Coordinates of N, CA and C in Angstrom, one line a residue:
Chain A
E1 N 14.9 39.0 75.5 CA 15.4 39.4 75.8 C 14.9 40.8 77.1
T2 N 15.6 40.6 78.1 CA 15.5 41.9 79.1 C 16.1 43.2 79.5
G3 N 17.1 43.2 79.0 CA 18.4 44.0 79.2 C 19.1 43.5 79.7
V4 N 18.9 42.7 80.7 CA 20.0 41.9 81.0 C 20.7 40.3 80.8
T5 N 21.5 39.5 80.5 CA 22.3 38.7 79.9 C 22.6 38.0 80.5
Q6 N 23.2 37.0 80.9 CA 23.7 36.2 81.8 C 24.5 35.2 80.6
T7 N 25.5 34.9 81.2 CA 26.1 33.7 80.2 C 27.4 32.8 81.4
P8 N 27.3 31.4 81.1 CA 26.5 30.8 80.1 C 25.2 30.0 80.5
R9 N 24.1 30.2 79.4 CA 22.8 29.5 80.1 C 22.7 28.1 80.9
H10 N 23.9 27.9 80.9 CA 24.1 26.3 81.4 C 25.4 25.7 81.8
L11 N 25.9 25.3 83.0 CA 27.0 25.4 83.8 C 26.3 23.8 84.1
V12 N 27.9 23.0 83.4 CA 28.6 22.2 84.7 C 29.4 21.6 84.4
M13 N 30.0 21.7 85.9 CA 31.1 21.7 86.8 C 31.6 20.6 88.1
G14 N 33.1 20.2 86.9 CA 33.2 18.8 88.8 C 33.6 20.1 89.7
M15 N 33.1 19.8 91.1 CA 33.9 20.3 92.0 C 35.5 21.0 93.2
T16 N 36.5 19.6 91.5 CA 37.6 20.8 92.1 C 37.3 22.5 91.3
N17 N 36.4 22.2 89.9 CA 36.7 23.4 89.1 C 36.8 24.4 89.6
K18 N 37.5 25.6 88.7 CA 37.0 26.6 88.9 C 36.0 28.1 87.4
K19 N 35.0 28.2 88.1 CA 34.6 28.6 86.8 C 33.7 30.2 87.2
S20 N 33.4 31.0 85.9 CA 32.8 31.9 86.4 C 31.4 32.7 85.4
L21 N 30.5 32.4 86.2 CA 29.1 33.4 85.2 C 29.4 34.8 85.6
K22 N 28.7 35.3 84.2 CA 29.1 36.3 83.9 C 27.7 36.8 83.7
C23 N 27.1 38.3 83.8 CA 25.9 39.2 83.9 C 26.5 40.7 83.0
E24 N 25.8 41.1 82.3 CA 26.1 42.3 82.1 C 24.0 42.9 81.8
Q25 N 24.3 44.0 82.2 CA 23.2 44.7 81.6 C 23.4 46.7 80.9
H26 N 22.2 46.6 80.2 CA 22.8 47.8 79.4 C 21.4 48.7 79.2
L27 N 20.9 48.5 80.8 CA 19.6 49.6 81.1 C 20.6 51.0 81.7
G28 N 21.4 51.1 82.7 CA 21.9 52.2 82.8 C 20.8 51.8 84.5
H29 N 21.5 51.0 84.9 CA 21.4 50.8 85.9 C 22.4 50.8 87.4
N30 N 22.3 51.5 88.3 CA 23.0 51.8 89.3 C 23.0 50.1 91.0
A31 N 23.3 49.3 90.7 CA 22.3 48.5 91.2 C 22.6 46.9 90.3
M32 N 23.5 45.9 91.2 CA 22.8 44.9 90.3 C 22.9 43.7 91.7
Y33 N 22.6 42.6 91.1 CA 22.3 41.2 92.9 C 22.0 39.9 92.0
W34 N 23.3 38.7 92.7 CA 22.8 37.6 92.6 C 21.9 37.0 93.4
Y35 N 20.6 36.3 93.0 CA 20.2 35.3 93.3 C 20.8 34.1 93.2
K36 N 20.6 32.6 94.3 CA 20.2 31.9 93.8 C 18.5 31.0 94.3
Q37 N 18.7 29.9 93.4 CA 17.5 30.1 93.0 C 17.3 28.2 93.7
S38 N 17.0 27.7 94.3 CA 16.9 26.2 94.6 C 15.3 25.8 94.0
A39 N 16.0 24.1 94.2 CA 13.9 23.8 93.9 C 13.3 24.3 94.9
K40 N 12.3 24.4 94.9 CA 11.6 24.0 96.5 C 11.9 25.2 97.4
K41 N 12.5 26.0 97.3 CA 13.1 27.0 98.1 C 13.4 28.2 97.0
P42 N 12.6 29.7 98.6 CA 12.5 31.1 97.8 C 14.2 30.9 97.2
L43 N 13.5 32.3 96.4 CA 14.6 32.8 96.2 C 15.9 33.5 97.1
E44 N 17.2 32.8 97.5 CA 17.8 33.6 98.2 C 19.2 34.8 97.4
L45 N 18.9 35.9 98.5 CA 19.6 36.7 98.0 C 21.1 36.2 98.7
M46 N 22.7 36.7 97.7 CA 23.7 36.8 97.9 C 24.0 37.7 98.2
F47 N 24.1 38.1 96.8 CA 24.9 39.6 96.9 C 24.1 40.9 96.1
V48 N 24.5 42.4 97.0 CA 24.2 43.2 95.7 C 25.3 43.9 96.1
Y49 N 24.9 44.9 94.2 CA 26.3 45.8 94.6 C 25.4 47.3 94.9
S50 N 25.6 48.1 95.0 CA 25.1 49.6 94.7 C 26.7 50.0 94.2
L51 N 26.2 50.5 93.1 CA 27.3 52.2 92.5 C 28.5 51.1 93.1
E52 N 28.2 49.8 92.5 CA 29.9 49.5 92.5 C 30.0 49.1 93.3
E53 N 30.3 49.3 94.5 CA 30.0 48.9 95.7 C 29.5 47.7 96.6
R54 N 30.0 46.9 97.0 CA 29.3 45.5 97.5 C 28.6 46.0 98.8
V55 N 26.7 45.7 99.4 CA 26.8 46.5 100.7 C 26.3 45.2 101.4
E56 N 26.1 44.0 100.4 CA 25.0 43.1 101.6 C 25.9 41.9 100.6
N57 N 26.6 40.8 102.2 CA 26.7 39.6 101.5 C 25.8 38.4 101.6
N58 N 25.1 38.7 102.9 CA 24.4 37.5 102.8 C 24.8 35.7 103.6
S59 N 25.6 36.7 104.6 CA 26.5 34.8 104.6 C 26.8 34.2 103.4
V60 N 27.2 34.0 102.5 CA 27.4 34.0 101.4 C 28.5 33.1 101.4
P61 N 29.0 31.1 101.3 CA 30.1 30.6 101.6 C 31.1 30.9 100.8
S62 N 32.8 31.1 100.9 CA 34.0 32.2 100.5 C 34.3 31.1 98.8
R63 N 33.0 30.2 98.7 CA 33.4 29.8 97.6 C 32.6 30.4 96.4
F64 N 32.1 31.3 96.7 CA 31.2 32.0 96.0 C 31.9 33.3 96.2
S65 N 32.7 34.3 94.9 CA 33.3 35.8 95.1 C 32.6 36.5 93.8
P66 N 31.9 37.1 94.6 CA 31.9 38.5 93.7 C 32.4 39.3 92.7
E67 N 32.6 40.1 91.9 CA 33.0 40.6 91.0 C 32.2 41.6 90.6
C68 N 32.4 43.2 90.9 CA 31.2 44.2 90.2 C 32.9 45.2 89.2
P69 N 33.2 45.2 88.3 CA 34.6 45.7 87.8 C 33.8 47.3 87.5
N70 N 32.4 47.2 86.9 CA 31.7 48.4 87.0 C 30.0 48.7 86.7
S71 N 29.6 49.4 86.9 CA 28.1 49.5 87.4 C 27.6 48.5 85.8
S72 N 27.9 47.9 85.2 CA 27.4 47.0 83.5 C 27.8 46.1 84.0
H73 N 28.8 45.7 84.7 CA 28.9 43.9 84.3 C 29.2 43.4 85.6
L74 N 28.8 42.4 86.2 CA 28.5 41.7 87.4 C 29.0 40.5 87.2
F75 N 30.4 39.9 88.1 CA 30.5 38.5 87.8 C 30.4 37.9 89.0
L76 N 30.1 36.5 89.1 CA 30.2 35.3 90.3 C 31.2 34.6 89.9
H77 N 32.7 34.2 90.6 CA 33.7 33.2 90.9 C 33.2 32.1 91.6
L78 N 33.2 30.8 91.5 CA 33.3 30.1 91.7 C 34.2 28.8 91.5
H79 N 34.2 28.0 92.7 CA 35.6 27.4 93.2 C 34.7 26.6 94.0
T80 N 35.9 25.2 94.1 CA 35.4 23.9 95.3 C 34.0 24.1 95.5
L81 N 33.4 23.9 95.0 CA 31.8 24.3 95.0 C 31.0 22.8 95.5
Q82 N 30.0 22.1 95.9 CA 29.7 21.3 96.4 C 28.0 20.7 95.3
P83 N 28.2 19.9 95.8 CA 26.8 19.2 94.3 C 25.7 19.9 95.4
E84 N 25.8 20.4 96.6 CA 24.6 20.7 96.9 C 24.4 22.8 96.5
D85 N 25.4 22.6 95.9 CA 25.2 25.2 95.1 C 24.6 24.5 93.9
S86 N 24.1 23.1 93.6 CA 23.1 22.8 92.1 C 22.1 23.6 91.9
A87 N 22.2 25.0 91.1 CA 20.7 25.4 91.1 C 20.7 26.4 90.0
L88 N 19.5 27.3 89.5 CA 19.9 28.4 89.0 C 20.0 30.1 89.3
Y89 N 21.4 30.5 88.6 CA 21.9 31.7 89.5 C 21.5 32.1 88.4
L90 N 20.7 33.9 89.6 CA 19.8 34.5 88.4 C 20.4 35.8 89.6
C91 N 20.4 36.9 87.9 CA 21.5 38.2 88.4 C 20.4 38.9 87.6
A92 N 19.9 40.2 88.7 CA 18.9 40.8 88.2 C 19.7 42.5 88.4
S93 N 18.9 43.8 88.2 CA 19.8 45.0 88.0 C 18.3 45.8 88.4
S94 N 18.2 47.0 88.8 CA 17.4 47.6 89.1 C 17.7 49.2 89.9
Q95 N 17.5 50.7 89.7 CA 18.1 51.6 89.9 C 17.4 52.5 91.1
V96 N 18.4 52.3 91.9 CA 18.0 52.0 93.2 C 17.2 53.3 94.3
A97 N 16.4 53.3 94.4 CA 14.9 53.9 94.5 C 13.4 54.7 94.2
R98 N 14.4 54.4 92.6 CA 13.4 54.9 91.6 C 11.7 53.5 92.1
G99 N 11.9 52.8 92.5 CA 10.7 52.0 92.4 C 9.9 51.6 90.6
H100 N 11.0 51.2 89.8 CA 10.6 50.2 89.1 C 11.0 48.7 89.4
G101 N 11.7 48.1 90.6 CA 11.3 46.8 90.4 C 12.8 46.6 90.0
Y102 N 12.8 45.5 89.9 CA 14.6 44.3 89.4 C 14.0 44.6 88.0
T103 N 15.7 44.2 87.1 CA 15.1 43.9 85.6 C 15.9 41.9 85.7
F104 N 15.2 41.1 85.5 CA 16.5 40.1 85.4 C 16.9 40.2 84.3
G105 N 18.2 38.5 84.1 CA 18.5 37.8 83.2 C 17.7 36.4 83.8
S106 N 17.9 35.9 82.1 CA 17.4 34.6 82.0 C 18.0 33.7 83.2
G107 N 19.4 33.9 83.8 CA 19.7 32.7 84.5 C 20.6 31.9 84.0
T108 N 21.9 31.3 84.8 CA 22.7 30.9 84.5 C 22.4 28.9 85.3
R109 N 22.2 28.5 84.7 CA 21.7 26.6 85.5 C 22.8 26.1 85.8
L110 N 23.2 25.7 87.1 CA 24.2 25.6 87.0 C 24.6 23.7 87.9
T111 N 25.5 22.8 87.5 CA 25.1 21.8 87.9 C 26.7 21.2 88.5
V112 N 26.5 21.2 89.4 CA 27.9 20.2 90.2 C 28.1 18.9 90.2
V113 N 29.0 18.8 89.8 CA 29.3 17.0 89.8 C 30.3 16.5 90.6
Chain B
S1 N 15.1 35.1 107.3 CA 14.3 34.6 107.3 C 13.2 35.2 105.3
Q2 N 12.2 34.0 105.8 CA 11.4 34.5 104.7 C 9.8 35.9 104.7
Q3 N 9.9 36.2 104.5 CA 9.1 37.2 104.2 C 8.2 37.9 104.2
G4 N 8.4 37.4 102.5 CA 7.1 36.6 102.0 C 6.0 35.5 101.8
E5 N 5.0 35.4 102.1 CA 4.8 33.4 102.3 C 3.3 34.1 100.9
E6 N 3.8 33.2 99.9 CA 2.2 33.2 98.9 C 1.1 32.6 99.6
D7 N 0.0 32.2 98.8 CA -0.4 31.1 99.4 C -1.5 31.4 98.1
P8 N -1.9 30.0 97.7 CA -1.5 28.4 97.5 C -0.1 28.6 97.3
Q9 N 0.2 27.4 97.2 CA 1.4 26.6 96.4 C 1.2 26.6 95.4
A10 N 0.1 26.2 95.1 CA -0.3 25.6 93.8 C -1.6 25.6 93.5
L11 N -1.9 26.7 92.1 CA -3.9 27.0 91.6 C -3.5 26.4 90.4
S12 N -4.4 25.5 90.1 CA -4.6 25.1 88.8 C -6.4 25.2 88.2
I13 N -6.5 26.2 87.4 CA -7.9 26.8 87.0 C -7.9 26.2 85.0
Q14 N -9.3 26.5 85.2 CA -9.8 26.6 83.6 C -9.6 27.3 82.9
E15 N -9.1 27.7 81.1 CA -9.2 28.9 81.5 C -10.5 30.0 81.0
G16 N -9.7 31.6 81.1 CA -11.6 32.1 81.5 C -11.5 32.5 82.5
E17 N -11.0 31.5 83.6 CA -11.6 31.6 84.8 C -10.6 32.9 85.4
N18 N -10.8 33.3 86.4 CA -10.1 34.0 87.2 C -9.2 33.4 88.3
A19 N -7.6 33.8 88.4 CA -6.5 33.5 90.0 C -7.0 34.4 90.7
T20 N -6.8 34.0 91.9 CA -6.5 34.8 93.1 C -5.1 34.0 93.7
M21 N -4.1 34.8 93.8 CA -3.0 34.7 94.4 C -2.6 35.8 96.0
N22 N -2.4 35.0 96.6 CA -2.9 36.0 98.1 C -1.1 36.0 98.8
C23 N -0.5 37.0 99.0 CA 1.1 36.8 100.1 C 0.8 38.2 101.3
S24 N 1.1 37.0 101.9 CA 1.5 38.0 103.7 C 2.9 38.4 103.8
Y25 N 3.3 39.5 104.9 CA 4.3 39.4 104.9 C 4.5 39.8 106.4
K26 N 6.0 39.8 106.9 CA 5.7 39.8 108.4 C 6.4 41.5 109.0
T27 N 7.2 42.0 107.9 CA 7.0 44.1 108.8 C 6.8 44.8 107.8
S28 N 6.6 45.8 108.6 CA 6.2 47.0 107.8 C 7.3 47.1 106.4
I29 N 6.5 48.0 104.9 CA 7.2 47.9 103.7 C 7.4 49.3 103.1
N30 N 8.1 49.4 102.1 CA 8.2 50.4 102.3 C 7.5 50.2 100.2
N31 N 7.5 49.2 99.9 CA 6.4 48.0 99.2 C 6.4 47.2 98.6
L32 N 5.4 46.6 97.5 CA 5.8 45.3 97.4 C 5.4 45.1 95.9
Q33 N 5.8 43.9 95.3 CA 6.1 43.7 94.1 C 5.9 42.3 93.6
W34 N 5.8 42.1 92.4 CA 4.6 41.0 92.6 C 5.6 40.7 91.2
Y35 N 6.1 39.2 90.9 CA 7.1 38.4 89.4 C 6.6 37.3 88.9
R36 N 6.6 37.5 87.8 CA 6.7 36.5 86.8 C 7.3 35.4 86.6
Q37 N 7.4 34.0 86.5 CA 8.8 33.2 86.1 C 8.4 31.7 85.7
N38 N 8.2 31.8 84.5 CA 7.9 31.1 83.4 C 9.2 29.7 83.7
S39 N 8.7 28.8 83.6 CA 9.5 28.0 83.8 C 11.6 27.7 83.3
G40 N 12.2 27.5 84.3 CA 14.0 27.8 84.2 C 13.4 29.3 83.8
R41 N 13.3 30.0 83.9 CA 13.6 31.3 83.5 C 13.8 32.3 84.5
G42 N 14.4 33.4 84.0 CA 13.8 34.6 85.2 C 13.3 35.3 85.3
L43 N 12.9 36.6 86.6 CA 11.5 36.8 86.5 C 11.2 37.6 85.8
V44 N 10.2 38.2 85.4 CA 9.9 39.3 85.0 C 8.6 40.4 85.6
H45 N 9.0 41.4 86.7 CA 7.9 42.6 87.0 C 6.9 42.4 86.2
L46 N 6.2 42.5 86.9 CA 4.2 42.8 86.7 C 4.2 44.1 87.4
I47 N 4.5 44.0 88.3 CA 3.5 45.6 89.2 C 4.3 45.7 90.6
L48 N 4.0 47.3 91.0 CA 5.2 47.4 92.2 C 4.1 48.4 92.7
I49 N 3.2 48.1 93.7 CA 1.9 48.4 94.6 C 3.1 49.8 96.3
R50 N 2.5 50.6 96.3 CA 3.5 51.3 97.2 C 2.5 51.1 98.7
S51 N 3.5 51.2 100.0 CA 1.9 51.0 101.0 C 1.5 51.8 101.0
N52 N 1.4 53.0 100.7 CA 0.6 54.1 100.3 C -0.8 53.5 100.0
E53 N -0.6 53.0 98.4 CA -1.8 53.0 97.9 C -2.3 51.6 98.3
R54 N -3.9 51.2 97.5 CA -4.3 50.3 98.2 C -4.3 49.3 97.2
E55 N -4.7 49.6 96.1 CA -5.1 49.1 94.9 C -4.7 49.2 94.0
K56 N -3.8 48.9 92.8 CA -3.3 49.1 91.2 C -3.7 48.0 90.3
H57 N -4.0 49.1 88.9 CA -4.0 47.7 87.6 C -3.5 48.1 86.7
S58 N -3.0 46.5 86.4 CA -2.7 47.3 85.0 C -2.8 45.4 84.2
G59 N -3.3 45.9 83.1 CA -4.9 45.4 81.8 C -4.8 44.1 82.9
R60 N -4.5 43.4 82.6 CA -5.8 41.8 83.4 C -5.4 41.7 84.3
L61 N -4.6 42.1 85.5 CA -4.3 42.3 86.9 C -4.5 43.6 87.7
R62 N -4.7 42.8 88.2 CA -5.2 43.8 89.6 C -4.6 43.3 91.0
V63 N -4.2 44.4 91.1 CA -3.3 44.0 92.9 C -4.1 44.9 93.9
T64 N -4.5 44.5 94.8 CA -4.7 45.1 96.3 C -3.6 45.0 97.4
L65 N -3.5 45.7 98.7 CA -2.9 45.6 99.3 C -3.2 46.4 101.0
D66 N -2.9 45.5 101.6 CA -3.5 45.3 103.4 C -2.9 45.8 104.3
T67 N -2.3 47.4 104.2 CA -1.0 47.3 105.4 C -1.7 46.7 107.0
S68 N -3.3 47.1 107.5 CA -3.5 46.6 108.2 C -3.1 45.1 108.8
K69 N -3.2 44.3 107.6 CA -3.6 42.9 107.5 C -1.5 42.6 107.2
K70 N -0.8 43.1 106.8 CA 0.3 42.8 105.9 C 0.1 41.7 105.2
S71 N -0.8 41.9 104.1 CA -0.4 41.5 102.9 C -1.2 42.0 101.5
S72 N -1.0 40.8 100.5 CA -1.6 41.6 99.5 C -2.2 40.8 98.7
S73 N -2.1 40.5 97.6 CA -3.7 39.5 96.8 C -3.3 40.0 95.2
L74 N -2.8 38.9 94.4 CA -3.1 39.3 92.6 C -3.9 38.8 92.1
L75 N -4.6 38.7 91.5 CA -5.9 38.4 91.0 C -5.6 38.8 89.1
I76 N -5.7 38.0 88.2 CA -5.9 37.7 87.0 C -7.0 37.1 86.3
T77 N -7.5 38.2 85.6 CA -8.7 38.3 84.9 C -8.6 37.2 83.6
A78 N -10.0 37.0 83.7 CA -10.1 35.8 82.4 C -8.8 35.3 81.9
S79 N -8.0 34.5 82.9 CA -6.8 33.6 82.2 C -7.1 32.5 81.3
R80 N -5.2 32.8 80.7 CA -5.2 32.4 79.1 C -4.3 31.1 80.2
A81 N -4.7 29.9 79.2 CA -2.4 29.3 78.7 C -1.4 29.9 79.0
A82 N -1.5 30.3 78.7 CA 0.6 31.1 78.5 C 0.5 32.4 79.9
D83 N -0.6 32.1 80.6 CA -0.7 32.4 82.0 C 0.2 31.6 82.8
T84 N 0.3 30.4 82.4 CA 0.5 29.2 83.4 C 1.9 29.7 83.1
A85 N 2.5 29.7 85.0 CA 3.8 30.1 85.6 C 4.4 30.0 86.9
S86 N 4.9 30.7 87.2 CA 4.9 30.9 88.9 C 5.4 32.4 88.9
Y87 N 4.4 32.9 90.3 CA 4.1 34.3 90.7 C 5.0 34.8 91.6
F88 N 5.4 35.1 92.3 CA 6.1 36.0 93.2 C 6.1 36.9 93.9
C89 N 6.0 37.1 95.2 CA 5.6 38.7 96.2 C 7.0 38.9 95.9
A90 N 7.3 40.2 96.4 CA 8.7 40.0 96.4 C 8.5 42.0 98.2
T91 N 9.2 41.8 99.1 CA 9.1 42.8 99.3 C 10.8 44.2 99.6
E92 N 10.1 45.2 99.2 CA 11.4 45.9 99.8 C 11.2 47.2 101.3
L93 N 11.8 46.6 102.0 CA 11.8 47.0 103.5 C 12.1 48.7 103.4
N94 N 12.5 49.0 102.8 CA 13.2 50.4 102.5 C 13.0 51.4 101.0
A95 N 13.0 52.5 100.9 CA 13.5 52.8 99.6 C 14.7 52.6 99.0
G96 N 15.5 51.9 97.7 CA 17.0 51.6 97.6 C 17.0 50.6 98.9
N97 N 16.3 49.3 99.5 CA 16.9 48.2 99.8 C 17.1 47.3 99.1
M98 N 17.2 46.2 99.0 CA 16.9 45.1 98.4 C 15.5 44.0 98.8
L99 N 15.6 43.6 97.6 CA 13.5 42.6 97.9 C 14.6 41.6 98.2
T100 N 13.0 40.9 98.5 CA 12.8 39.6 99.7 C 11.8 38.8 98.9
F101 N 11.8 37.8 98.6 CA 10.9 36.5 97.7 C 10.7 36.2 98.6
G102 N 9.2 35.9 98.3 CA 8.3 34.6 99.0 C 8.8 33.1 98.4
G103 N 8.0 32.4 98.7 CA 8.2 31.1 97.8 C 7.4 30.4 96.1
G104 N 6.8 31.5 96.4 CA 5.5 32.0 95.1 C 4.5 30.5 95.0
T105 N 3.9 31.0 93.9 CA 2.4 30.1 93.4 C 2.7 29.8 92.6
R106 N 2.3 28.4 92.2 CA 3.2 27.7 90.5 C 1.6 27.8 90.1
L107 N 0.9 29.0 88.8 CA -0.4 28.5 88.5 C -0.3 27.3 86.8
M108 N -1.3 27.4 87.6 CA -1.8 25.8 85.8 C -3.2 26.5 85.2
V109 N -2.9 27.2 84.3 CA -4.6 27.3 83.8 C -4.0 26.4 82.8
K110 N -5.4 25.7 82.4 CA -5.8 24.5 81.1 C -6.6 24.7 80.4
P111 N -6.1 25.0 79.3 CA -7.3 25.0 77.7 C -8.9 24.5 77.3

């Protein structure tokens, strides 16, 4: 257990479904991140929240909608996804400017059918 | 665009041998970090080296940074089968900025 918990671990959803991914950290960090990891591609930064404000969305399609209600919780709301959105979605947290690196969760393996 | 690129993409060695992975990047950085990922799991932070540092050690890990060449290397000495994983470098451009990851090196250590 890294201190960053992601649920669910696995998710299969149809293209018309709406689902949410959840991330929770109890490390006292002040920034949280969503990354997408697809096969044979580098990790892609999707969203950054620093001090609960979104500071980067990196041109992610609107079918992905993040929510950060407080510094410990981060959600990724999914709707009308495409099969190419199937990937491992990783959440991470960090203490900005502390220089200690990111702490990652174990990820949610998403399959869109 | 991809900031860090690892070389080689895949590496297979025998247990006990040393493994060296390289990372090149394009722009000036605040720090460079190495992470490890076991198959299908999250990334684990291994070591961070700042732009004003040239070498850093942590257990069997040794990281070097050459800012003039915009490159870094990760050396794992006396490798073990349990070191089998993917290794990623990541660069932080400014303090407080987000990390950009490379494509990773897949390391296999055969018992």
